[in-house]
Coordinates of C-alpha atoms in Angstrom, one line a residue:
M1 CA -268.3 68.1 78.5
T2 CA -267.5 65.0 80.2
T3 CA -264.2 65.2 81.6
G4 CA -261.5 62.5 82.8
V5 CA -262.2 63.6 86.6
E6 CA -266.2 63.4 85.9
I7 CA -265.7 59.4 84.6
A8 CA -263.5 58.3 87.4
E9 CA -265.5 59.9 89.9
L10 CA -268.5 57.9 88.1
L11 CA -266.2 54.2 88.1
T12 CA -265.6 54.9 91.8
R13 CA -269.4 55.1 92.5
V14 CA -270.2 52.2 90.5
R15 CA -267.2 50.7 93.0
E16 CA -268.6 51.9 96.4
T17 CA -272.3 51.6 95.8
T18 CA -272.5 48.0 94.0
P19 CA -275.5 48.5 92.1
L20 CA -278.0 46.0 91.4
V21 CA -278.3 45.4 87.7
Q22 CA -281.4 43.1 86.1
C23 CA -280.3 41.7 82.8
I24 CA -283.0 40.8 80.5
T25 CA -280.5 39.5 77.5
N26 CA -279.3 37.4 75.0
S27 CA -279.5 33.6 76.4
V28 CA -275.5 33.7 74.6
V29 CA -274.0 35.8 76.6
T30 CA -275.2 36.0 80.0
N31 CA -272.2 34.6 81.9
F32 CA -269.9 36.9 80.0
T33 CA -272.0 39.5 80.6
A34 CA -272.2 38.4 84.7
N35 CA -268.9 38.7 84.9
V36 CA -268.2 41.8 83.6
L37 CA -270.6 43.3 85.9
L38 CA -268.8 41.7 88.4
A39 CA -265.5 42.9 87.4
A40 CA -266.6 46.8 87.2
G41 CA -268.2 46.2 91.2
A42 CA -271.7 45.9 90.2
A43 CA -273.9 43.0 90.9
P44 CA -275.6 41.1 88.3
A45 CA -279.5 39.7 88.2
M46 CA -280.6 37.9 85.3
V47 CA -284.3 38.0 86.4
D48 CA -286.1 37.3 83.1
I49 CA -289.3 35.7 83.2
P50 CA -292.6 36.7 83.7
Q51 CA -294.2 37.3 87.1
E52 CA -290.5 38.1 88.2
A53 CA -288.9 40.6 86.0
G54 CA -291.4 43.8 86.4
M55 CA -291.3 43.2 90.5
F56 CA -287.3 42.9 90.5
A57 CA -287.1 46.0 88.3
T58 CA -288.6 47.7 91.2
M59 CA -285.8 46.7 93.3
A60 CA -283.4 47.0 90.8
G61 CA -280.5 49.9 90.2
G62 CA -281.0 49.6 86.7
L63 CA -282.6 47.3 83.8
L64 CA -281.0 46.0 80.5
V65 CA -283.3 45.2 77.8
N66 CA -281.6 43.7 75.0
T67 CA -283.5 41.7 71.8
G68 CA -280.7 38.8 71.3
T69 CA -282.6 36.3 71.4
P70 CA -286.4 37.4 72.6
T71 CA -288.4 34.5 73.1
A72 CA -292.2 34.8 73.8
E73 CA -291.3 34.1 77.5
Q74 CA -288.4 36.9 77.7
R75 CA -290.5 39.4 75.2
A76 CA -293.3 39.3 78.2
A77 CA -290.6 39.6 80.8
A78 CA -289.1 42.4 78.9
R79 CA -292.9 44.6 78.5
E80 CA -293.5 43.8 82.4
A81 CA -289.9 44.9 83.4
V82 CA -289.8 48.2 81.3
A83 CA -293.6 48.9 83.0
G84 CA -292.0 48.3 86.5
A85 CA -288.9 50.7 85.8
G86 CA -291.3 53.2 84.9
E87 CA -293.6 53.1 87.9
A88 CA -290.0 53.0 90.4
G89 CA -288.1 55.5 88.0
T90 CA -285.4 52.9 87.8
P91 CA -283.3 53.8 84.5
W92 CA -283.2 51.5 82.1
V93 CA -281.1 50.7 78.7
L94 CA -282.4 49.3 75.2
D95 CA -280.0 47.5 73.2
P96 CA -281.9 46.5 70.1
V97 CA -279.9 43.5 69.0
A98 CA -280.0 42.2 65.3
I99 CA -283.3 44.7 64.6
G100 CA -284.3 45.8 61.6
A101 CA -284.5 42.7 59.1
L102 CA -286.1 40.3 61.7
P103 CA -289.7 41.5 62.1
V104 CA -290.3 39.8 65.9
R105 CA -287.3 41.9 67.9
T106 CA -287.5 44.7 65.3
A107 CA -291.5 45.5 66.8
L108 CA -290.6 45.0 70.0
A109 CA -287.3 47.4 70.1
A110 CA -290.3 49.6 68.5
E111 CA -292.5 49.5 71.1
L112 CA -290.2 49.5 74.2
A113 CA -288.2 52.8 72.4
E114 CA -291.3 54.7 73.1
Q115 CA -291.5 54.0 76.9
H116 CA -288.4 56.4 78.0
P117 CA -285.7 54.4 78.1
A118 CA -282.5 56.0 79.6
A119 CA -280.1 55.6 77.1
V120 CA -280.0 53.4 73.9
R121 CA -277.0 51.4 72.7
G122 CA -276.7 49.4 69.7
N123 CA -274.4 49.4 66.6
A124 CA -275.0 51.8 63.3
S125 CA -277.1 49.7 61.7
E126 CA -279.2 48.8 64.8
I127 CA -279.5 52.5 65.6
L128 CA -280.8 53.2 62.0
A129 CA -283.2 50.5 61.8
L130 CA -284.8 51.9 65.3
A131 CA -285.1 55.3 63.8
G132 CA -286.9 53.7 60.7
A133 CA -283.7 55.0 58.3
G134 CA -282.4 51.4 57.8
S135 CA -283.0 47.7 57.3
G136 CA -280.3 46.5 60.1
G137 CA -277.4 45.1 59.4
R138 CA -276.1 41.4 59.0
G139 CA -277.5 39.6 62.0
V140 CA -275.6 41.1 65.1
E141 CA -273.0 42.9 62.6
S142 CA -273.4 46.5 61.5
S143 CA -273.4 47.0 57.9
D144 CA -273.2 50.7 57.8
S145 CA -270.6 53.6 59.4
I146 CA -270.9 55.5 62.3
S147 CA -271.2 58.6 59.9
D148 CA -274.1 56.8 58.5
A149 CA -275.9 56.7 61.4
A150 CA -275.0 60.3 62.8
G151 CA -278.1 62.1 61.7
A152 CA -280.5 59.1 62.8
A153 CA -279.1 58.7 66.3
R154 CA -279.3 62.3 66.8
E155 CA -282.6 62.3 65.7
L156 CA -283.7 59.4 67.7
A157 CA -282.0 61.2 70.9
S158 CA -284.3 64.3 70.3
R159 CA -287.2 62.4 69.6
L160 CA -287.0 60.3 72.6
S161 CA -285.5 62.3 75.1
T162 CA -282.9 59.8 75.8
V163 CA -279.2 59.1 75.3
V164 CA -278.5 56.9 72.1
A165 CA -274.8 55.5 71.9
V166 CA -273.6 54.1 68.7
S167 CA -270.7 52.0 69.2
G168 CA -267.7 51.6 66.3
P169 CA -264.1 52.8 66.4
V170 CA -264.8 56.1 67.7
D171 CA -268.3 55.6 69.7
Q172 CA -270.9 58.5 69.2
V173 CA -273.3 59.9 71.9
P174 CA -276.0 62.4 71.3
D175 CA -278.3 63.3 73.7
G176 CA -280.5 65.6 71.8
T177 CA -278.5 68.7 72.2
R178 CA -274.8 67.5 72.5
V179 CA -272.7 65.1 70.4
L180 CA -269.7 63.6 72.7
R181 CA -267.3 61.2 71.0
V182 CA -265.1 58.3 72.7
G183 CA -262.2 57.4 70.9
H184 CA -261.4 54.1 73.0
G185 CA -262.0 50.6 72.2
H186 CA -260.2 47.7 70.4
E187 CA -261.5 45.4 67.1
L188 CA -261.4 42.4 69.2
L189 CA -264.3 43.7 71.0
T190 CA -266.3 42.2 67.9
R191 CA -264.1 38.9 67.9
V192 CA -265.8 37.9 71.3
T193 CA -269.3 36.9 71.5
G194 CA -270.9 39.3 74.1
G195 CA -268.4 42.2 73.5
G196 CA -271.2 44.8 72.7
C197 CA -273.9 43.2 74.5
A198 CA -271.7 43.3 77.6
L199 CA -271.3 47.0 77.6
G200 CA -275.1 47.7 77.3
A201 CA -275.6 46.2 81.0
F202 CA -272.0 48.4 81.6
I203 CA -273.9 51.3 80.6
T204 CA -276.8 50.2 82.8
A205 CA -274.7 49.7 86.1
F206 CA -272.7 53.5 85.5
L207 CA -276.7 55.0 85.0
A208 CA -278.1 53.2 88.2
A209 CA -274.7 54.8 90.0
R210 CA -274.6 58.2 88.8
A211 CA -276.2 60.1 91.5
E212 CA -276.3 63.8 90.0
A213 CA -274.7 63.3 87.0
E214 CA -276.5 63.6 83.6
P215 CA -277.3 60.5 82.0
L216 CA -275.0 61.9 78.8
A217 CA -271.7 61.3 81.5
A218 CA -272.9 57.9 82.9
V219 CA -273.1 56.7 79.2
V220 CA -270.2 58.0 77.9
A221 CA -267.9 57.1 81.5
A222 CA -269.4 53.3 80.7
H223 CA -268.0 53.7 77.2
T224 CA -264.5 54.9 78.4
V225 CA -264.1 52.7 81.3
Y226 CA -264.8 49.6 78.7
G227 CA -262.9 51.1 75.8
I228 CA -259.5 51.8 78.2
A229 CA -260.3 48.1 79.9
A230 CA -260.4 47.0 76.4
E231 CA -257.1 48.2 75.2
R232 CA -255.1 47.3 77.9
A233 CA -256.5 43.5 77.6
A234 CA -255.7 43.5 73.5
A235 CA -252.3 44.8 74.7
G236 CA -251.4 41.9 76.5
C237 CA -253.6 38.8 75.0
A238 CA -252.7 36.3 71.9
G239 CA -255.9 36.7 70.4
P240 CA -259.7 36.2 71.0
G241 CA -259.6 33.7 73.5
S242 CA -257.5 35.1 75.9
F243 CA -258.9 38.4 75.2
A244 CA -262.2 37.5 76.4
T245 CA -260.4 36.4 80.2
A246 CA -258.2 39.9 80.1
L247 CA -260.8 42.0 79.6
I248 CA -262.7 41.1 82.8
D249 CA -259.3 41.0 84.5
S250 CA -258.5 44.4 83.1
L251 CA -262.0 46.0 84.3
A252 CA -261.3 44.5 88.0
A253 CA -257.9 46.0 88.0
L254 CA -258.5 49.6 86.0
T255 CA -257.9 52.5 88.5
A256 CA -259.8 55.3 88.8
A257 CA -256.4 57.7 88.6
E258 CA -255.3 55.7 85.2
V259 CA -259.1 56.7 83.8
E260 CA -258.8 60.0 84.5
A261 CA -255.2 60.4 83.0
G262 CA -256.0 58.3 79.7
A263 CA -259.8 59.3 78.8
R264 CA -260.3 60.7 74.9
V265 CA -263.5 62.2 75.0
W266 CA -264.4 65.4 73.2
Q267 CA -267.5 67.2 71.5
D268 CA -268.3 67.3 68.1
S269 CA -267.4 71.1 67.7
E270 CA -264.7 70.4 69.2
E271 CA -260.9 69.2 68.0
Q272 CA -260.0 65.6 69.6
K273 CA -258.0 66.1 72.7

């Protein structure tokens, strides 16, 4: 079971170690993603072209591969970076954005998923599609619920020997053995371009900084910190526009003590704490 103390310690490690996070990501969200990482204390690097991506992945603390805008050049860079990460032991995260109905990104995500990602993050429709149990959602939006994807997420985690994070009102995070739930977040995250994509990079930062902590703990910690920051941001904003700015401010201001005191994480077999 991941505790508030462990989550707070992981946040502190991110801030103390400033992990270098390589992002091969959606061109629509690069600026927002970089600012989220900076607010958390990590160092973003949008190195996403062939002949550089693979080399950089061997030096980075973590790698994010997001299939949001998979141009031919970016697909080549993603393959190169994943290979480099594998050689160097760099933890990497797959965010299979909008897969299912769209063939190019679906094939790429399926190919990369077999290359041992430390974590896979997506909405329910994306996780179902990656597991071969669904046809995807409506673009980047999920048309399935967390409960619809529960079995597929557990199967995928077990088959790939990875952590699978399914985002929703209550996030579900299985690792093939356990299933943890994170009860944080706010609906305004779905009203801001990059709210989910930035979470993929946030998870990568926590995996890069985790030291001896289990990958499951790092993924759960990232979801918890991000969700608490979103709740605080939503409480003081007027709408989606001000929320985006407030989220970055909230991530920068959130303390480890506040995270430790407020974390709502539980295991499937337990009652919500």
